[in-house]
Short mmCIF file of C-alpha atoms in Angstrom, two decimals:
data_model
loop_
_atom_site.label_atom_id
_atom_site.label_comp_id
_atom_site.label_asym_id
_atom_site.label_seq_id
_atom_site.Cartn_x
_atom_site.Cartn_y
_atom_site.Cartn_z
CA MET Q 1 -14.93 -25.36 -24.37
CA ARG Q 2 -17.31 -22.74 -25.74
CA HIS Q 3 -19.10 -25.28 -27.95
CA ALA Q 4 -19.40 -27.66 -25.00
CA MET Q 5 -20.96 -24.95 -22.87
CA ILE Q 6 -23.45 -24.08 -25.66
CA ALA Q 7 -24.34 -27.74 -26.05
CA GLU Q 8 -24.82 -28.11 -22.31
CA SER Q 9 -27.09 -25.07 -22.22
CA ALA Q 10 -29.12 -26.42 -25.12
CA VAL Q 11 -29.54 -29.80 -23.44
CA SER Q 12 -30.57 -28.13 -20.20
CA LYS Q 13 -33.21 -26.03 -21.94
CA SER Q 14 -34.58 -28.89 -23.98
CA ASN Q 15 -34.85 -31.32 -21.08
CA ALA Q 16 -36.25 -28.93 -18.48
CA ALA Q 17 -40.04 -28.63 -18.38
CA PRO Q 18 -41.53 -25.13 -18.02
CA GLU Q 19 -42.54 -25.80 -14.41
CA GLN Q 20 -38.96 -26.90 -13.68
CA ARG Q 21 -37.58 -23.67 -15.12
CA GLY Q 22 -40.13 -21.73 -13.08
CA SER Q 23 -39.10 -23.57 -9.91
CA LEU Q 24 -35.45 -22.88 -10.69
CA TRP Q 25 -35.98 -19.14 -10.93
CA CYS Q 26 -38.17 -19.07 -7.82
CA ALA Q 27 -35.38 -20.76 -5.85
CA ILE Q 28 -32.87 -18.27 -7.25
CA VAL Q 29 -35.05 -15.29 -6.27
CA ALA Q 30 -35.58 -16.80 -2.80
CA THR Q 31 -31.80 -17.00 -2.43
CA TYR Q 32 -31.63 -13.34 -3.44
CA LEU Q 33 -34.17 -12.41 -0.76
CA SER Q 34 -32.55 -14.35 2.08
CA THR Q 35 -29.08 -13.09 1.17
CA SER Q 36 -30.20 -9.51 0.65
CA MET Q 37 -31.71 -9.53 4.14
CA GLY Q 38 -28.26 -10.21 5.56
CA GLY Q 39 -26.73 -7.33 3.62
CA ALA Q 40 -29.63 -5.03 4.45
CA VAL Q 41 -29.36 -5.70 8.19
CA SER Q 42 -25.61 -5.00 8.07
CA LEU Q 43 -26.52 -1.74 6.37
CA VAL Q 44 -29.04 -0.61 9.01
CA LEU Q 45 -27.26 -1.86 12.15
CA PRO Q 46 -25.70 1.57 12.84
CA ILE Q 47 -29.12 3.19 12.29
CA ILE Q 48 -30.94 0.69 14.54
CA ALA Q 49 -28.29 1.13 17.24
CA LEU Q 50 -28.72 4.91 17.12
CA GLN Q 51 -32.53 5.08 16.92
CA LEU Q 52 -33.23 2.39 19.53
CA ALA Q 53 -30.27 3.46 21.71
CA LEU Q 54 -28.97 -0.11 21.86
CA PRO Q 55 -25.78 -1.10 23.67
CA ALA Q 56 -23.17 -3.03 21.68
CA TYR Q 57 -24.17 -6.51 22.93
CA GLN Q 58 -27.81 -6.04 21.86
CA VAL Q 59 -26.77 -4.81 18.42
CA GLN Q 60 -24.62 -7.93 18.11
CA TRP Q 61 -27.63 -10.09 18.98
CA VAL Q 62 -29.75 -8.47 16.25
CA ILE Q 63 -27.45 -10.06 13.68
CA GLY Q 64 -25.97 -12.87 15.80
CA GLY Q 65 -29.34 -14.21 16.94
CA TYR Q 66 -30.41 -14.68 13.32
CA LEU Q 67 -27.22 -16.56 12.48
CA LEU Q 68 -27.38 -18.64 15.65
CA ALA Q 69 -30.89 -19.91 14.86
CA ARG Q 70 -29.92 -20.57 11.27
CA VAL Q 71 -26.90 -22.59 12.34
CA ALA Q 72 -28.89 -24.54 14.92
CA LEU Q 73 -31.59 -25.74 12.52
CA LEU Q 74 -29.74 -26.10 9.21
CA LYS Q 75 -29.01 -29.80 9.72
CA ILE Q 76 -32.64 -30.44 10.62
CA GLY Q 77 -33.69 -28.44 7.56
CA GLY Q 78 -31.53 -30.63 5.30
CA THR Q 79 -32.89 -33.84 6.81
CA LEU Q 80 -36.47 -32.59 6.45
CA CYS Q 81 -35.76 -32.03 2.75
CA ASP Q 82 -34.68 -35.67 2.44
CA LEU Q 83 -37.73 -36.91 4.40
CA LEU Q 84 -40.54 -34.60 3.25
CA GLY Q 85 -39.25 -33.28 -0.05
CA SER Q 86 -37.61 -29.96 -0.86
CA ARG Q 87 -40.85 -28.44 -2.24
CA LEU Q 88 -42.75 -28.57 1.07
CA VAL Q 89 -39.76 -27.39 3.08
CA PHE Q 90 -39.11 -24.58 0.59
CA VAL Q 91 -42.69 -23.27 0.77
CA THR Q 92 -42.78 -23.54 4.57
CA GLY Q 93 -39.41 -21.85 5.03
CA LEU Q 94 -40.15 -19.01 2.62
CA SER Q 95 -43.63 -18.39 4.10
CA LEU Q 96 -42.28 -18.17 7.65
CA PHE Q 97 -39.36 -16.03 6.48
CA GLY Q 98 -41.77 -13.52 4.97
CA LEU Q 99 -44.03 -13.53 8.03
CA PHE Q 100 -41.23 -12.83 10.50
CA SER Q 101 -39.80 -10.18 8.18
CA LEU Q 102 -43.11 -8.32 8.29
CA LEU Q 103 -43.28 -8.64 12.07
CA CYS Q 104 -39.74 -7.23 12.38
CA SER Q 105 -40.94 -4.09 10.61
CA MET Q 106 -43.59 -3.48 13.30
CA VAL Q 107 -41.49 -3.56 16.47
CA SER Q 108 -39.93 -0.72 18.42
CA GLY Q 109 -38.13 -2.60 21.20
CA ALA Q 110 -34.80 -4.39 21.18
CA ASP Q 111 -35.95 -7.61 22.90
CA THR Q 112 -38.85 -8.15 20.51
CA LEU Q 113 -36.68 -7.40 17.49
CA ILE Q 114 -34.02 -9.88 18.63
CA THR Q 115 -36.66 -12.57 19.24
CA LEU Q 116 -38.18 -12.09 15.80
CA ARG Q 117 -34.75 -12.10 14.19
CA ILE Q 118 -34.09 -15.48 15.83
CA MET Q 119 -37.37 -16.79 14.39
CA GLN Q 120 -36.44 -15.33 11.01
CA GLY Q 121 -33.12 -17.19 11.18
CA ALA Q 122 -34.93 -20.44 12.01
CA SER Q 123 -37.10 -20.09 8.91
CA ALA Q 124 -34.03 -19.28 6.81
CA ALA Q 125 -32.52 -22.57 8.05
CA LEU Q 126 -35.35 -24.38 6.27
CA LEU Q 127 -35.13 -22.20 3.18
CA SER Q 128 -31.36 -22.47 2.65
CA PRO Q 129 -30.92 -26.20 1.91
CA ALA Q 130 -34.37 -26.41 0.29
CA SER Q 131 -33.62 -23.67 -2.25
CA LEU Q 132 -30.34 -25.36 -3.17
CA LEU Q 133 -32.12 -28.69 -3.71
CA VAL Q 134 -34.92 -27.06 -5.72
CA VAL Q 135 -32.21 -25.63 -7.99
CA ARG Q 136 -30.53 -29.02 -8.28
CA GLY Q 137 -33.81 -30.82 -8.96
CA SER Q 138 -34.93 -28.37 -11.65
CA VAL Q 139 -32.21 -29.22 -14.18
CA PRO Q 140 -30.73 -32.39 -15.69
CA PRO Q 141 -27.36 -33.55 -14.26
CA GLN Q 142 -25.37 -32.00 -17.10
CA GLY Q 143 -26.88 -28.59 -16.34
CA GLU Q 144 -26.29 -28.68 -12.59
CA ALA Q 145 -23.07 -26.63 -12.58
CA ARG Q 146 -24.69 -23.91 -14.69
CA ALA Q 147 -27.75 -23.81 -12.42
CA LEU Q 148 -25.57 -23.57 -9.32
CA SER Q 149 -23.75 -20.67 -10.95
CA TYR Q 150 -27.05 -18.83 -11.41
CA TRP Q 151 -27.97 -19.66 -7.80
CA SER Q 152 -24.65 -18.23 -6.63
CA LEU Q 153 -25.07 -15.22 -8.93
CA ALA Q 154 -28.33 -14.35 -7.14
CA ALA Q 155 -26.43 -14.09 -3.86
CA ILE Q 156 -23.78 -11.90 -5.52
CA VAL Q 157 -26.40 -9.53 -6.93
CA ALA Q 158 -28.05 -9.44 -3.50
CA GLN Q 159 -24.83 -8.51 -1.72
CA GLY Q 160 -23.97 -5.87 -4.29
CA GLY Q 161 -27.39 -4.49 -5.19
CA ALA Q 162 -29.53 -4.89 -2.08
CA PRO Q 163 -27.61 -2.28 -0.04
CA VAL Q 164 -28.46 0.31 -2.71
CA LEU Q 165 -32.20 -0.37 -2.43
CA GLY Q 166 -31.86 -0.83 1.32
CA GLY Q 167 -30.01 2.45 1.67
CA TYR Q 168 -32.68 4.28 -0.29
CA LEU Q 169 -35.47 2.74 1.80
CA ALA Q 170 -33.64 3.41 5.08
CA ASP Q 171 -32.94 7.04 4.19
CA THR Q 172 -36.44 7.80 2.89
CA LEU Q 173 -38.86 5.51 4.78
CA GLY Q 174 -36.81 4.31 7.75
CA TRP Q 175 -35.16 0.99 8.56
CA PRO Q 176 -38.44 -0.96 9.16
CA SER Q 177 -39.31 -0.55 5.47
CA ILE Q 178 -36.50 -2.97 4.56
CA PHE Q 179 -38.19 -5.75 6.52
CA SER Q 180 -41.59 -4.83 5.07
CA PHE Q 181 -40.25 -5.06 1.53
CA CYS Q 182 -38.73 -8.49 2.18
CA GLY Q 183 -41.95 -9.78 3.75
CA VAL Q 184 -44.18 -8.68 0.87
CA ALA Q 185 -41.72 -10.00 -1.73
CA SER Q 186 -41.57 -13.38 0.05
CA ALA Q 187 -45.39 -13.68 0.04
CA LEU Q 188 -45.53 -12.94 -3.69
CA LEU Q 189 -42.77 -15.45 -4.39
CA VAL Q 190 -44.59 -18.22 -2.47
CA ALA Q 191 -47.67 -17.60 -4.61
CA VAL Q 192 -45.66 -17.71 -7.85
CA TYR Q 193 -43.81 -20.88 -6.82
CA LEU Q 194 -47.01 -22.72 -5.91
CA PHE Q 195 -48.42 -21.74 -9.31
CA VAL Q 196 -45.44 -22.75 -11.47
CA SER Q 197 -44.15 -25.80 -9.57
CA LYS Q 198 -45.54 -29.28 -9.85
CA ALA Q 199 -46.35 -31.12 -6.63
CA PRO Q 200 -44.56 -34.50 -6.57
CA ALA Q 201 -46.49 -37.73 -6.22
CA GLN Q 202 -47.16 -38.56 -2.60
CA ALA Q 203 -44.53 -41.10 -1.59
CA PRO Q 204 -45.36 -43.48 1.24
CA ARG Q 205 -43.62 -42.42 4.42
CA LYS Q 206 -41.12 -44.96 5.66
CA PRO Q 207 -41.86 -46.38 9.11
CA GLY Q 208 -39.95 -44.46 11.70
CA ALA Q 209 -38.76 -41.92 9.14
CA LEU Q 210 -39.21 -39.01 11.52
CA ALA Q 211 -37.00 -40.83 14.01
CA ALA Q 212 -34.16 -39.88 11.65
CA LEU Q 213 -34.54 -36.37 13.03
CA LEU Q 214 -33.51 -37.41 16.53
CA PRO Q 215 -29.77 -37.48 15.80
CA ASP Q 216 -30.13 -34.08 14.12
CA VAL Q 217 -31.83 -32.69 17.23
CA ALA Q 218 -28.80 -33.77 19.24
CA VAL Q 219 -26.48 -32.26 16.63
CA SER Q 220 -28.51 -29.04 16.71
CA ALA Q 221 -28.15 -28.84 20.48
CA VAL Q 222 -24.36 -29.09 20.09
CA LEU Q 223 -24.44 -26.49 17.32
CA VAL Q 224 -26.43 -24.09 19.52
CA GLY Q 225 -23.79 -24.43 22.24
CA LEU Q 226 -20.96 -23.86 19.78
CA ALA Q 227 -22.77 -20.92 18.18
CA LEU Q 228 -23.35 -19.30 21.57
CA LEU Q 229 -19.67 -19.70 22.42
CA ILE Q 230 -18.69 -18.16 19.09
CA ASN Q 231 -21.13 -15.28 19.53
CA ASP Q 232 -19.63 -14.60 22.96
CA GLY Q 233 -16.09 -14.71 21.59
CA TYR Q 234 -14.87 -18.05 23.01
CA LEU Q 235 -13.32 -19.20 19.72
CA TRP Q 236 -10.50 -21.21 21.32
CA VAL Q 237 -12.98 -23.17 23.42
CA VAL Q 238 -14.95 -23.95 20.25
CA GLY Q 239 -11.78 -25.15 18.55
CA GLY Q 240 -11.04 -27.52 21.43
CA VAL Q 241 -14.60 -28.88 21.45
CA LEU Q 242 -14.46 -29.49 17.70
CA LEU Q 243 -11.19 -31.42 18.04
CA VAL Q 244 -12.76 -33.63 20.72
CA ILE Q 245 -15.81 -34.22 18.50
CA LEU Q 246 -13.55 -35.07 15.54
CA ALA Q 247 -11.54 -37.55 17.61
CA ALA Q 248 -14.72 -39.18 18.95
CA SER Q 249 -16.16 -39.42 15.42
CA LEU Q 250 -13.05 -41.15 14.12
CA VAL Q 251 -13.24 -43.66 16.97
CA ALA Q 252 -16.94 -44.28 16.25
CA VAL Q 253 -16.29 -45.05 12.56
CA ARG Q 254 -12.95 -46.79 13.00
CA HIS Q 255 -14.32 -49.97 11.38
CA ARG Q 256 -14.99 -47.97 8.19
CA LEU Q 257 -11.54 -46.43 8.03
CA ARG Q 258 -10.21 -49.62 6.42
CA GLN Q 259 -12.64 -49.35 3.52
CA PRO Q 260 -10.89 -48.16 0.32
CA GLY Q 261 -11.31 -44.43 -0.18
CA TYR Q 262 -13.45 -43.83 2.93
CA LEU Q 263 -10.89 -41.79 4.86
CA LEU Q 264 -9.92 -39.76 1.80
CA GLY Q 265 -13.60 -39.07 1.15
CA VAL Q 266 -14.07 -37.73 4.67
CA LEU Q 267 -10.86 -35.71 4.60
CA ALA Q 268 -11.81 -34.21 1.22
CA ARG Q 269 -14.67 -32.36 2.92
CA VAL Q 270 -12.44 -30.73 5.55
CA PRO Q 271 -10.80 -28.06 3.30
CA ILE Q 272 -14.18 -27.27 1.74
CA VAL Q 273 -15.70 -26.61 5.16
CA LEU Q 274 -12.64 -24.57 6.19
CA THR Q 275 -13.07 -22.46 3.05
CA GLY Q 276 -16.66 -21.75 4.07
CA LEU Q 277 -15.57 -20.78 7.57
CA GLY Q 278 -12.66 -18.56 6.52
CA GLY Q 279 -14.23 -17.05 3.42
CA PHE Q 280 -17.63 -16.16 4.84
CA GLY Q 281 -16.12 -15.01 8.12
CA ALA Q 282 -13.97 -12.58 6.15
CA VAL Q 283 -16.86 -11.40 3.95
CA THR Q 284 -18.99 -10.72 7.05
CA ILE Q 285 -16.23 -8.75 8.76
CA ALA Q 286 -15.63 -6.65 5.65
CA LEU Q 287 -19.32 -5.88 5.07
CA LEU Q 288 -19.86 -4.85 8.69
CA TRP Q 289 -16.66 -2.82 8.64
CA GLY Q 290 -17.76 -1.05 5.45
CA SER Q 291 -21.15 -0.16 6.91
CA TYR Q 292 -19.71 1.33 10.11
CA PHE Q 293 -16.74 2.95 8.38
CA VAL Q 294 -18.84 4.78 5.78
CA GLN Q 295 -21.73 5.77 8.06
CA ARG Q 296 -19.91 6.42 11.33
CA ASP Q 297 -16.30 7.31 10.48
CA LEU Q 298 -16.96 9.15 7.21
CA HIS Q 299 -20.40 10.43 8.38
CA MET Q 300 -22.09 9.46 5.11
CA SER Q 301 -25.62 8.17 4.56
CA ALA Q 302 -26.84 4.58 4.30
CA MET Q 303 -27.36 5.21 0.59
CA MET Q 304 -23.66 6.05 0.20
CA PHE Q 305 -22.69 2.77 1.83
CA GLY Q 306 -25.11 1.05 -0.56
CA ALA Q 307 -23.39 2.77 -3.48
CA SER Q 308 -20.01 1.53 -2.26
CA CYS Q 309 -21.37 -2.05 -2.51
CA VAL Q 310 -22.16 -1.71 -6.24
CA PRO Q 311 -18.61 -2.82 -7.20
CA PHE Q 312 -19.28 -6.00 -5.21
CA GLY Q 313 -22.08 -6.88 -7.61
CA VAL Q 314 -20.32 -5.67 -10.76
CA LEU Q 315 -17.07 -7.55 -10.15
CA GLY Q 316 -18.94 -10.56 -8.80
CA ILE Q 317 -21.06 -10.79 -11.95
CA ALA Q 318 -17.99 -10.28 -14.15
CA SER Q 319 -16.20 -13.12 -12.34
CA THR Q 320 -19.10 -15.56 -12.60
CA PRO Q 321 -18.36 -16.95 -16.11
CA LEU Q 322 -14.86 -18.05 -15.06
CA ALA Q 323 -16.19 -19.38 -11.73
CA ASP Q 324 -18.82 -21.27 -13.74
CA ARG Q 325 -16.19 -22.91 -15.95
CA LEU Q 326 -14.10 -23.90 -12.94
CA MET Q 327 -17.16 -25.48 -11.30
CA GLN Q 328 -18.08 -27.39 -14.45
CA SER Q 329 -14.56 -28.83 -14.62
CA GLN Q 330 -14.61 -29.49 -10.83
CA ARG Q 331 -11.49 -27.37 -10.31
CA TYR Q 332 -12.67 -26.24 -6.91
CA ALA Q 333 -9.18 -25.72 -5.48
CA THR Q 334 -8.45 -23.12 -8.18
CA SER Q 335 -11.64 -21.26 -7.25
CA PHE Q 336 -10.59 -21.25 -3.60
CA VAL Q 337 -7.14 -19.85 -4.47
CA ILE Q 338 -8.63 -16.96 -6.47
CA GLY Q 339 -11.14 -16.27 -3.69
CA GLY Q 340 -8.40 -16.34 -1.03
CA VAL Q 341 -6.20 -13.88 -2.92
CA ALA Q 342 -9.17 -11.53 -3.34
CA ILE Q 343 -9.95 -11.64 0.40
CA VAL Q 344 -6.32 -10.91 1.34
CA GLY Q 345 -6.42 -7.94 -1.06
CA ALA Q 346 -9.66 -6.73 0.54
CA ALA Q 347 -8.01 -6.82 3.99
CA ALA Q 348 -5.09 -4.68 2.80
CA ALA Q 349 -7.42 -2.18 1.10
CA ALA Q 350 -9.64 -1.93 4.21
CA TYR Q 351 -6.63 -1.15 6.41
CA LEU Q 352 -5.47 1.59 4.03
CA ALA Q 353 -9.01 2.98 3.69
CA GLU Q 354 -9.26 3.48 7.44
CA GLN Q 355 -5.79 5.00 7.65
CA TRP Q 356 -6.49 7.48 4.86
CA HIS Q 357 -10.27 7.91 5.46
CA SER Q 358 -10.86 6.98 1.83
CA TYR Q 359 -14.32 6.21 0.50
CA ALA Q 360 -12.82 5.10 -2.83
CA LEU Q 361 -10.73 2.46 -1.08
CA ALA Q 362 -13.83 1.29 0.81
CA ALA Q 363 -15.47 0.70 -2.57
CA THR Q 364 -12.32 -1.15 -3.65
CA VAL Q 365 -12.74 -3.46 -0.65
CA MET Q 366 -16.26 -4.29 -1.83
CA ALA Q 367 -15.01 -4.96 -5.36
CA ALA Q 368 -12.44 -7.45 -4.06
CA LEU Q 369 -15.14 -9.09 -1.92
CA GLY Q 370 -17.33 -9.50 -5.00
CA VAL Q 371 -14.56 -11.41 -6.78
CA GLY Q 372 -13.91 -13.60 -3.75
CA TYR Q 373 -17.60 -14.30 -3.19
CA ALA Q 374 -18.14 -15.29 -6.83
CA PHE Q 375 -15.45 -17.94 -6.67
CA ILE Q 376 -16.28 -19.51 -3.31
CA ASN Q 377 -20.06 -19.43 -2.80
CA GLY Q 378 -21.19 -21.83 -5.51
CA SER Q 379 -17.94 -23.82 -5.44
CA ILE Q 380 -18.32 -24.69 -1.74
CA SER Q 381 -21.82 -26.03 -2.31
CA ALA Q 382 -20.95 -27.86 -5.54
CA ALA Q 383 -17.80 -29.41 -4.05
CA LEU Q 384 -19.65 -30.76 -1.00
CA LEU Q 385 -22.57 -32.05 -3.08
CA HIS Q 386 -20.00 -33.86 -5.24
CA THR Q 387 -18.63 -35.75 -2.21
CA TYR Q 388 -22.04 -37.14 -1.13
CA PRO Q 389 -24.40 -39.64 -2.78
CA ALA Q 390 -27.62 -38.23 -4.23
CA ALA Q 391 -29.70 -39.78 -1.42
CA ASN Q 392 -27.87 -37.55 1.08
CA SER Q 393 -28.06 -34.33 -0.91
CA GLY Q 394 -30.08 -32.61 1.85
CA GLY Q 395 -27.35 -33.38 4.36
CA ALA Q 396 -24.68 -32.15 1.96
CA ALA Q 397 -26.61 -28.92 1.31
CA SER Q 398 -27.04 -28.29 5.02
CA ILE Q 399 -23.33 -28.88 5.71
CA ALA Q 400 -22.42 -26.42 2.94
CA SER Q 401 -24.75 -23.83 4.47
CA LEU Q 402 -23.50 -24.62 7.99
CA SER Q 403 -19.89 -23.90 7.07
CA LYS Q 404 -20.93 -20.52 5.65
CA GLN Q 405 -23.19 -19.61 8.59
CA PHE Q 406 -20.58 -20.60 11.17
CA GLY Q 407 -18.12 -18.45 9.23
CA GLN Q 408 -20.51 -15.52 9.45
CA LEU Q 409 -20.90 -16.04 13.20
CA VAL Q 410 -17.12 -16.03 13.58
CA GLY Q 411 -17.03 -12.82 11.55
CA VAL Q 412 -19.66 -11.15 13.75
CA SER Q 413 -17.80 -12.19 16.89
CA ALA Q 414 -14.46 -10.92 15.56
CA PHE Q 415 -16.03 -7.62 14.52
CA ALA Q 416 -17.61 -7.19 17.96
CA ALA Q 417 -14.22 -7.78 19.59
CA TYR Q 418 -12.38 -5.08 17.62
CA ARG Q 419 -15.05 -2.52 16.69
CA ASP Q 420 -17.80 -0.88 18.76
CA PHE Q 421 -21.14 -2.29 17.53
CA SER Q 422 -23.07 0.57 19.16
CA GLY Q 423 -21.31 3.05 16.87
CA SER Q 424 -20.48 5.42 19.71
CA ALA Q 425 -16.72 5.02 19.15
CA ALA Q 426 -15.08 5.58 15.78
CA GLY Q 427 -12.28 3.54 14.25
CA SER Q 428 -11.29 -0.13 14.35
CA ASP Q 429 -8.58 -2.02 16.19
CA GLU Q 430 -5.82 -2.92 13.71
CA ARG Q 431 -6.17 -6.59 14.69
CA LEU Q 432 -9.52 -6.62 12.87
CA PHE Q 433 -7.70 -6.32 9.55
CA ILE Q 434 -5.27 -9.08 10.51
CA ILE Q 435 -8.21 -11.39 11.19
CA LEU Q 436 -9.79 -10.34 7.89
CA GLY Q 437 -6.61 -11.27 6.02
CA THR Q 438 -6.37 -14.52 7.98
CA GLY Q 439 -9.70 -15.57 6.49
CA GLY Q 440 -8.14 -15.34 3.03
CA ALA Q 441 -5.03 -17.19 4.20
CA VAL Q 442 -7.21 -20.05 5.52
CA MET Q 443 -8.78 -20.30 2.07
CA LEU Q 444 -5.37 -20.51 0.38
CA ILE Q 445 -4.18 -23.24 2.76
CA SER Q 446 -7.46 -25.11 2.27
CA ALA Q 447 -7.04 -24.92 -1.51
CA MET Q 448 -3.57 -26.46 -1.25
CA LEU Q 449 -4.91 -29.20 1.03
CA SER Q 450 -7.83 -29.86 -1.31
CA GLY Q 451 -5.49 -30.19 -4.29
CA VAL Q 452 -3.28 -32.70 -2.44
CA LEU Q 453 -6.30 -34.80 -1.42
CA GLN Q 454 -7.71 -34.76 -4.95
CA ARG Q 455 -4.40 -36.04 -6.36
CA ARG Q 456 -4.21 -38.75 -3.69
CA SER Q 457 -7.79 -39.78 -4.45
CA ALA Q 458 -7.10 -39.91 -8.20
CA ALA Q 459 -3.95 -41.96 -7.64
CA GLY Q 460 -5.84 -44.46 -5.49
CA ALA Q 461 -8.75 -44.80 -7.91
#
C-alpha cells in the first residue's frame, strides 16, 4: 500500500504542469478562506449579539442568511461550472466573496449586515463547486483522491485554526477585522490564481446552453422555500415536502427504472446525502454550542474559544492519512462509520461539559469533531463524484455541497430552538445534545445502507 501511494504521488507530480499545481493550491486556499469564515462567524456571534444588541432571531439570520443564499444558488453554481468553465466561476465567486467580506466589516446595523451576509453566501455558492472542480481538474485521475484529501484538509485546518486567529483579531481589533482579513486575503488570492492558472481555449457556446439554467432556477426556488422552512424550524414540513418531491421524481423517471443499475445508482446517492445532512448538522451544532458555552457560560474570551478549537485541527490532520487511504480504496462506508462514532462521542462529551462546566471537555468535543470532519468531508464529495459521469461533475459537486449546507441550516435551526442565540440566557436544553447525537446516528445508519447498496451493485455487475 505504501509503495502504491508513493507511486501515485510520483505520477501526480510528474504529470501535473506547474500552472496546474498552482491552481490546485489556490483552490485549496480558497476552501480554507470560505470555511474559516463560517468558523469565524460562529466565534463572533456572541460578540455581535452583545455589541449590536441583537435579538435572537436577528443573530440567527446573520448565520442563517448566509447559508440560505448558499443553498439556493449552489445548483446554479454547479451548472455554471459545466457551461462556462470552473475557472471563470471560481474567479467570479472568489472576487465577490472578498468584496462582500470587506463590506461586512464596514457596517454597524443588523439589517445591512444580514443583507451583506446573504450576498456573501451567494458568492460562496459559486465558489464552492468551482473550487472542488479546480482541484479535480488540476491533477491526473490517479491523483484525484490525494488532491481531494488536501482539499478536505484545508477545511479541517480552517475549522481548527481559524478560530485562534479570529479570536485574537476579535479580542484586539474587534469583530469587523475578521471580515476585513478575509476580504484582503481573497483579493490577493484572485491575483495569484490569475497569474498561475492557464486560461482554457475558448470553446464555442452551444445553442441554448444558458437555457439549461432554467430548471436550476426552478430548483433554486424550491430550495429557498425549504431553506426558509428549515431556518424557521419547520423540519417536519420539510421532510413531508421532500417525500412528495421524491415520489414525483420517481414517477417522472419511471421509464428509466427498468434500465439495469439505474435505480441502484440513484439509491446509492441517498446515504451519501444523508451523511452530509446529519454530519454537518451535528458539526454546526457543536461549534455553535462551543462558542456560546465558552464565552457565555464560562465567561471566557473569544481567544479561549479559539484555543479550544485547536484539537479540532490537530486530530483532524492526524486522521487525514487514514481518511485518504479509505477514499483511495473507495471505502466510503467505513469513513462514514468512523465519522458517526466520533460525532456520537462529541455529543456525550458536550453534555458532560455543560453539566460539569468543564473547559477541558469542551476541547475534547472539538477533538472528536475534528476526527469526524476528517472522515466525512472529502468522502462525501468523492463518493458523489464517483456516482456521476465526468460531464456532470459540476452537478455532482453542487449536490455534495448542498447536502452539507442543508445540514448546517438544520444545525443552526436546532441550535436556535434549544439555546438562546442572543446570549442573554445561559445553558442549553438537554434535547440539543440528543439532536447532536442523532446526527452521528444518522451517519451510522447511512453507512450501513451504503454498504448494502454497494454489495447489491457489485453482485449485479
